[in-house]
Amino acid sequence: MNPFTLVRLPTLDAARERVSAEPQRRTFRAGGIDLLDRMKEGLDAPDELIELHAIAGEHGARMRGIAATEDGGWRIGALVTLGQLAGYDDLPPAYGAIKDAAGNAATPSIRNGATVGGNLLQRPRCWYFRHSDLLCLKKGGYECLAVSGDNRFNAILGGGPSFIVHPSSLGSAVVALDAKVTIAGESGLRTIPADQLFAPPTVDPTREHTLAPGEVLVSVDLPPALPGQRSAYHFAKEKQSQDWPLAEASVRCTVEGGVIQDLRVALGHVAPIPWRSKEAEDVLEGAAPSAEVFAKAAQAALSVAEPLEGNAYKVPLAQGVLRYALHFATSTPLPA
Ligand SMILES: Cc1cc2nc3c(=O)[nH]c(=O)nc-3n(C[C@H](O)[C@H](O)[C@H](O)COP(=O)(O)OP(=O)(O)OC[C@H]3O[C@@H](n4cnc5c(N)ncnc54)[C@H](O)[C@@H]3O)c2cc1C
């Protein structure tokens, strides 16, 4: 690991300008869990880490807090830890998907340091990308080494030219909850739909997000809950702790007059971006909740899957995970 200097600047602008001036040498540190891993693995070698926790004043408070907003929504600061979010009892159950995603990620000790912003912006875990001796497509090489290699953990949906899966457990939840994210850039703060934060590999296989160098993710902004809004998150992992999921699903909906409405379905760890499934939403919108409808929706969601040689098992796995999430979101009893 290269030597580095930890730089503590008290304002968001100073931090942002410092990184923007030399993004090859400088980067932001939040919890540091992914960043320091990458530095230890020799993937990145910044010589200055700009400590986001040092930002004070109004911006610092916004980045560290969870608060109800004037429009009836909620704002979660980018420096809130996954542990704080998971344990935040005042967040209404309508937003349960994001709390459950935070509370099931990684381990308790990691959740105490890992931040919401860092979680959304962490780099992929694909072992070809993480291996410092291998030059895969994400690092400027010519091909995605997972295609002809061991691809058991790679994408089954939306892959190509890179087949990484997006590593953030919060990703599917923010997309299903129709969240926005606020970003600080050269011309001040701007707010965009959360799904526009994520960039598919067809745009640029070397990046997973749309932030310009030096831009800071300030907060995740949850819209006002719809009347009767429910949400749920579910996942499957090889190990129950110390591991990333193999498949995840987040669902937001309302159930009015016995039918499901206002559906948003997003799958995680199956595609290079958190994957919104319009196919599942089309089956579910206006249908009465039942195990049969959920099975049909799960089948539709994965009907567009294109598994690689070693990861076809993820198709039924993701279907099962989505079916569970739909049962939980609609409070429909699980089949015996
Ligand atoms: C054993 C293990 C299991 C794990 N399991 C899971 C899991 O199940 N699900 C899951 O989602 N994750 C999992 N993780 C990953 C972990 O959750 C992430 O590494 C962590 O959330 C990253 O957050 P951080 O605050 O430490 O980010 P950092 O490492 O500080 O930052 C990550 C990246 O984002 C940039 N960055 C951070 N914050 C901002 C910001 N506000 N604005 C602009 N740029 C920013 C940094 O420059 C860096 O490039 C696991 C990790 C380990 C070690």
XYZ file of C-alpha atoms and ligand atoms in Angstrom:
389
model
C 0.000 0.000 0.000
C 1.330 3.427 -0.905
C 1.933 6.103 1.741
C -0.705 8.818 1.828
C -1.671 11.993 3.660
C -5.067 12.361 5.306
C -6.314 15.881 4.608
C -9.028 17.410 6.787
C -10.785 20.384 5.221
C -13.706 22.023 7.042
C -15.910 22.945 4.074
C -17.563 20.932 1.345
C -16.312 23.361 -1.307
C -12.719 23.130 -0.120
C -12.890 19.318 -0.130
C -14.499 19.222 -3.553
C -12.077 21.729 -5.097
C -9.075 19.875 -3.662
C -10.074 16.609 -5.373
C -11.280 18.278 -8.595
C -7.874 19.940 -9.020
C -5.997 16.596 -9.128
C -8.395 13.628 -9.195
C -5.592 11.231 -10.213
C -3.761 11.886 -6.923
C -6.591 12.719 -4.531
C -9.815 11.070 -3.511
C -12.490 11.219 -0.817
C -12.499 8.953 2.213
C -15.796 8.267 3.989
C -15.736 5.038 6.043
C -12.664 4.032 4.042
C -13.643 0.361 3.950
C -13.726 -0.058 0.187
C -11.124 2.613 -0.545
C -8.465 1.198 1.793
C -9.185 -2.322 0.513
C -8.482 -1.106 -3.002
C -5.296 0.626 -1.876
C -4.120 -2.513 -0.065
C -4.920 -4.546 -3.168
C -2.821 -2.135 -5.271
C -5.777 -1.088 -7.435
C -5.633 2.580 -6.429
C -2.756 4.640 -5.119
C -3.980 8.143 -4.222
C -1.434 10.075 -2.168
C -4.048 12.308 -0.514
C -7.261 11.132 1.100
C -9.704 13.953 1.707
C -11.589 13.144 4.895
C -15.294 13.748 4.303
C -16.017 13.413 8.034
C -14.059 16.670 8.597
C -16.651 18.746 6.705
C -18.344 21.015 9.241
C -21.153 23.579 9.152
C -24.461 23.254 7.340
C -23.172 20.805 4.715
C -21.459 18.647 7.315
C -24.675 18.473 9.352
C -26.703 17.572 6.261
C -24.246 14.824 5.335
C -24.359 13.318 8.828
C -28.075 13.464 9.608
C -31.355 11.674 8.891
C -34.254 14.126 8.834
C -37.832 14.575 7.645
C -38.029 17.149 4.842
C -40.577 19.921 4.350
C -42.278 18.104 1.454
C -42.994 15.082 3.688
C -40.056 12.968 2.504
C -36.850 11.993 4.299
C -33.212 12.913 3.724
C -30.409 10.520 4.606
C -26.952 12.119 4.693
C -24.192 10.456 2.708
C -22.057 10.115 5.866
C -24.751 8.299 7.853
C -23.426 4.821 8.569
C -25.276 1.689 7.543
C -25.565 0.864 11.254
C -27.163 4.225 12.048
C -29.614 3.870 9.176
C -30.551 0.294 10.094
C -31.222 1.353 13.684
C -33.085 4.579 12.935
C -36.515 3.860 14.357
C -38.148 7.148 13.320
C -37.921 6.320 9.604
C -41.475 5.193 8.719
C -42.016 1.522 7.781
C -42.971 2.685 4.255
C -39.204 2.974 3.682
C -38.406 -0.387 5.281
C -36.527 -1.629 2.192
C -33.599 0.743 2.705
C -33.348 0.030 6.433
C -33.353 -3.722 5.817
C -30.779 -3.421 3.029
C -28.504 -1.408 5.341
C -29.043 -3.771 8.258
C -28.228 -6.909 6.283
C -25.089 -5.663 4.519
C -21.662 -6.936 5.565
C -21.135 -7.302 9.342
C -22.022 -5.195 12.411
C -18.477 -3.812 12.657
C -18.385 -2.883 8.958
C -21.834 -1.306 9.205
C -20.530 0.924 12.002
C -17.985 2.522 9.667
C -19.463 2.080 6.173
C -21.422 5.108 5.000
C -24.461 5.418 2.767
C -22.493 7.411 0.160
C -19.529 5.048 0.214
C -21.831 2.064 -0.071
C -23.478 3.424 -3.221
C -20.102 4.391 -4.715
C -18.015 1.334 -3.742
C -16.243 -0.458 -6.595
C -17.216 -3.956 -7.825
C -16.040 -7.132 -6.127
C -15.401 -9.156 -9.309
C -12.225 -11.117 -8.579
C -10.732 -10.341 -11.985
C -11.134 -6.601 -11.311
C -9.773 -6.939 -7.769
C -6.678 -8.943 -8.792
C -3.813 -6.471 -9.128
C -1.998 -8.647 -11.721
C -4.945 -8.842 -14.124
C -5.865 -6.154 -16.636
C -9.585 -6.558 -17.149
C -11.887 -4.319 -19.174
C -12.703 -2.224 -16.095
C -9.026 -1.362 -15.713
C -8.499 -0.428 -19.353
C -7.906 -3.955 -20.698
C -9.488 -5.380 -23.833
C -11.933 -7.896 -22.420
C -14.089 -8.807 -19.470
C -12.136 -11.763 -18.074
C -15.249 -13.143 -16.400
C -16.764 -14.091 -19.760
C -14.378 -16.996 -20.321
C -13.342 -17.344 -16.684
C -15.023 -18.274 -13.421
C -18.176 -16.208 -13.624
C -20.282 -17.727 -10.865
C -20.811 -14.349 -9.164
C -21.203 -12.219 -12.292
C -24.140 -10.602 -14.042
C -27.096 -12.459 -15.512
C -28.953 -9.313 -16.582
C -27.730 -6.293 -18.549
C -24.172 -7.569 -18.838
C -21.754 -6.524 -21.538
C -19.204 -5.434 -22.329
C -18.418 -5.814 -18.596
C -20.242 -8.431 -16.525
C -19.653 -7.121 -13.006
C -22.559 -6.967 -10.602
C -23.149 -3.695 -8.814
C -21.881 -4.266 -5.268
C -24.145 -1.936 -3.276
C -26.897 -3.454 -1.152
C -28.506 -0.023 -0.891
C -28.655 0.206 -4.703
C -31.803 -1.823 -5.325
C -33.543 -0.156 -2.362
C -32.916 3.425 -3.522
C -34.151 2.560 -7.017
C -37.286 0.763 -5.759
C -38.076 3.618 -3.362
C -37.815 6.141 -6.217
C -35.174 8.058 -4.252
C -33.164 10.967 -5.545
C -29.575 11.817 -4.720
C -28.139 15.274 -4.121
C -24.681 15.918 -5.498
C -22.319 18.830 -4.876
C -20.474 19.922 -8.010
C -18.789 22.959 -9.491
C -22.077 24.815 -9.918
C -23.569 23.986 -6.524
C -26.004 21.286 -5.470
C -28.087 19.306 -7.945
C -30.608 16.533 -7.352
C -31.121 13.617 -9.751
C -33.143 10.380 -9.653
C -31.081 7.715 -7.894
C -31.161 5.419 -10.928
C -29.267 8.118 -12.863
C -26.401 7.810 -10.384
C -25.582 4.374 -11.780
C -23.930 3.969 -15.180
C -24.141 0.744 -17.199
C -20.901 -0.560 -18.717
C -22.115 0.359 -22.188
C -21.542 4.020 -21.203
C -18.011 3.537 -19.847
C -16.915 0.094 -18.674
C -14.308 1.619 -16.327
C -16.876 3.416 -14.115
C -20.077 2.491 -12.305
C -21.461 5.946 -11.529
C -22.071 9.265 -13.188
C -20.356 11.635 -10.713
C -17.698 13.854 -12.281
C -14.246 13.713 -10.636
C -14.369 15.760 -7.433
C -18.159 15.713 -7.085
C -19.521 14.751 -3.680
C -22.631 12.732 -2.941
C -24.352 14.759 -0.223
C -27.579 12.884 0.535
C -30.152 10.324 -0.508
C -33.568 11.971 -0.675
C -36.620 9.752 -0.186
C -39.849 11.137 -1.680
C -42.962 11.518 0.487
C -44.455 8.080 1.067
C -47.585 7.341 -0.975
C -50.739 6.727 1.085
C -50.477 3.128 2.262
C -46.935 2.690 0.886
C -45.137 -0.515 1.788
C -41.676 -1.703 0.878
C -39.465 -4.715 1.428
C -35.932 -5.961 0.744
C -34.807 -9.565 0.584
C -31.522 -11.258 -0.302
C -29.691 -14.564 -0.636
C -26.035 -14.995 0.356
C -23.660 -17.932 0.392
C -22.743 -16.997 3.958
C -25.086 -15.050 6.206
C -22.352 -12.603 7.245
C -19.007 -11.271 5.951
C -20.243 -11.587 2.397
C -21.994 -9.792 -0.433
C -25.370 -11.090 -1.663
C -25.775 -13.380 -4.662
C -29.155 -11.819 -5.433
C -31.350 -9.159 -3.855
C -34.767 -7.670 -4.504
C -36.390 -4.456 -3.311
C -40.070 -3.710 -3.815
C -42.215 -0.631 -3.220
C -45.990 -0.741 -3.664
C -49.379 0.102 -2.268
C -52.251 -2.350 -1.940
C -55.597 -0.598 -2.441
C -58.953 -2.327 -2.866
C -57.244 -5.713 -2.926
C -54.927 -4.921 -5.843
C -51.251 -4.002 -6.031
C -50.418 -0.542 -7.333
C -47.551 1.928 -7.586
C -45.094 -0.876 -8.146
C -41.360 -0.385 -8.343
C -39.231 -3.529 -8.425
C -35.436 -3.512 -8.436
C -33.002 -6.411 -8.310
C -29.484 -6.242 -6.884
C -26.259 -8.207 -7.420
C -27.517 -9.646 -10.710
C -26.589 -6.804 -13.108
C -23.909 -4.109 -13.502
C -26.408 -1.561 -12.137
C -29.294 -1.934 -9.685
C -31.770 -3.476 -12.113
C -35.284 -2.071 -12.366
C -37.622 -4.783 -13.608
C -40.427 -3.299 -15.680
C -41.307 -6.866 -16.713
C -42.202 -7.744 -13.115
C -43.971 -4.426 -12.555
C -46.173 -5.002 -15.621
C -47.349 -8.372 -14.269
C -48.006 -7.028 -10.777
C -49.616 -3.637 -11.389
C -53.362 -3.981 -10.799
C -53.164 -7.678 -9.821
C -54.415 -9.160 -6.565
C -51.450 -10.276 -4.440
C -50.997 -14.055 -4.465
C -48.211 -16.610 -4.595
C -49.204 -17.423 -8.203
C -48.956 -13.795 -9.348
C -45.622 -13.387 -7.576
C -44.275 -16.487 -9.325
C -45.426 -15.078 -12.668
C -43.800 -11.727 -11.924
C -40.541 -13.387 -10.887
C -40.551 -15.438 -14.065
C -41.152 -12.298 -16.138
C -38.362 -10.424 -14.329
C -35.831 -13.098 -15.197
C -37.189 -13.878 -18.671
C -34.629 -11.393 -20.030
C -31.706 -13.004 -18.166
C -28.681 -14.122 -20.173
C -26.589 -16.158 -17.759
C -22.956 -16.956 -18.410
C -21.612 -20.516 -18.271
C -21.249 -20.643 -14.479
C -24.081 -18.550 -13.100
C -27.387 -19.921 -14.429
C -28.195 -20.877 -10.806
C -28.761 -17.173 -10.176
C -31.909 -17.181 -12.326
C -34.069 -19.318 -9.989
C -32.294 -17.775 -6.994
C -33.227 -14.227 -8.016
C -36.769 -15.383 -8.792
C -37.073 -16.826 -5.288
C -35.637 -13.708 -3.660
C -38.085 -11.506 -5.557
C -41.030 -13.723 -4.617
C -40.108 -13.428 -0.937
C -39.746 -9.631 -1.212
C -43.215 -9.455 -2.785
C -44.734 -11.564 -0.003
C -43.152 -9.325 2.619
C -44.089 -6.060 0.860
C -47.738 -7.041 0.467
C -48.042 -8.976 3.755
C -49.240 -11.992 1.751
C -48.663 -15.238 3.678
C -45.788 -17.332 2.355
C -46.816 -20.618 0.716
C -46.402 -23.657 2.989
C -16.539 -8.690 4.428
C -17.330 -7.603 3.747
C -18.653 -7.846 3.423
C -19.402 -6.840 2.785
N -20.713 -7.100 2.475
C -21.441 -6.139 1.867
C -22.820 -6.336 1.557
O -23.428 -7.365 1.877
N -23.474 -5.339 0.905
C -22.853 -4.171 0.590
O -23.493 -3.288 0.022
N -21.564 -3.956 0.868
C -20.848 -4.895 1.509
N -19.546 -4.656 1.818
C -18.917 -3.422 1.349
C -19.038 -2.283 2.320
O -20.390 -2.108 2.693
C -18.514 -1.055 1.586
O -17.118 -1.191 1.406
C -18.819 0.214 2.334
O -20.204 0.418 2.398
C -18.172 1.405 1.653
O -18.540 2.559 2.396
P -17.390 3.507 2.986
O -18.067 4.628 3.682
O -16.395 2.739 3.766
O -16.777 4.026 1.630
P -15.283 4.437 1.247
O -14.443 3.219 1.159
O -14.814 5.545 2.109
O -15.573 5.019 -0.202
C -15.933 4.183 -1.286
C -15.728 4.991 -2.575
O -16.686 6.030 -2.659
C -16.076 7.329 -2.660
N -16.937 8.121 -1.773
C -17.362 7.794 -0.537
N -18.257 8.664 -0.092
C -18.405 9.590 -1.065
C -19.234 10.742 -1.202
N -20.081 11.108 -0.236
N -19.130 11.474 -2.349
C -18.281 11.104 -3.340
N -17.483 10.016 -3.271
C -17.553 9.263 -2.141
C -14.662 7.126 -2.148
O -13.749 8.052 -2.710
C -14.373 5.699 -2.618
O -13.941 5.680 -3.947
C -18.802 -5.599 2.479
C -17.464 -5.367 2.832
C -16.738 -6.355 3.460
C -15.302 -6.060 3.827
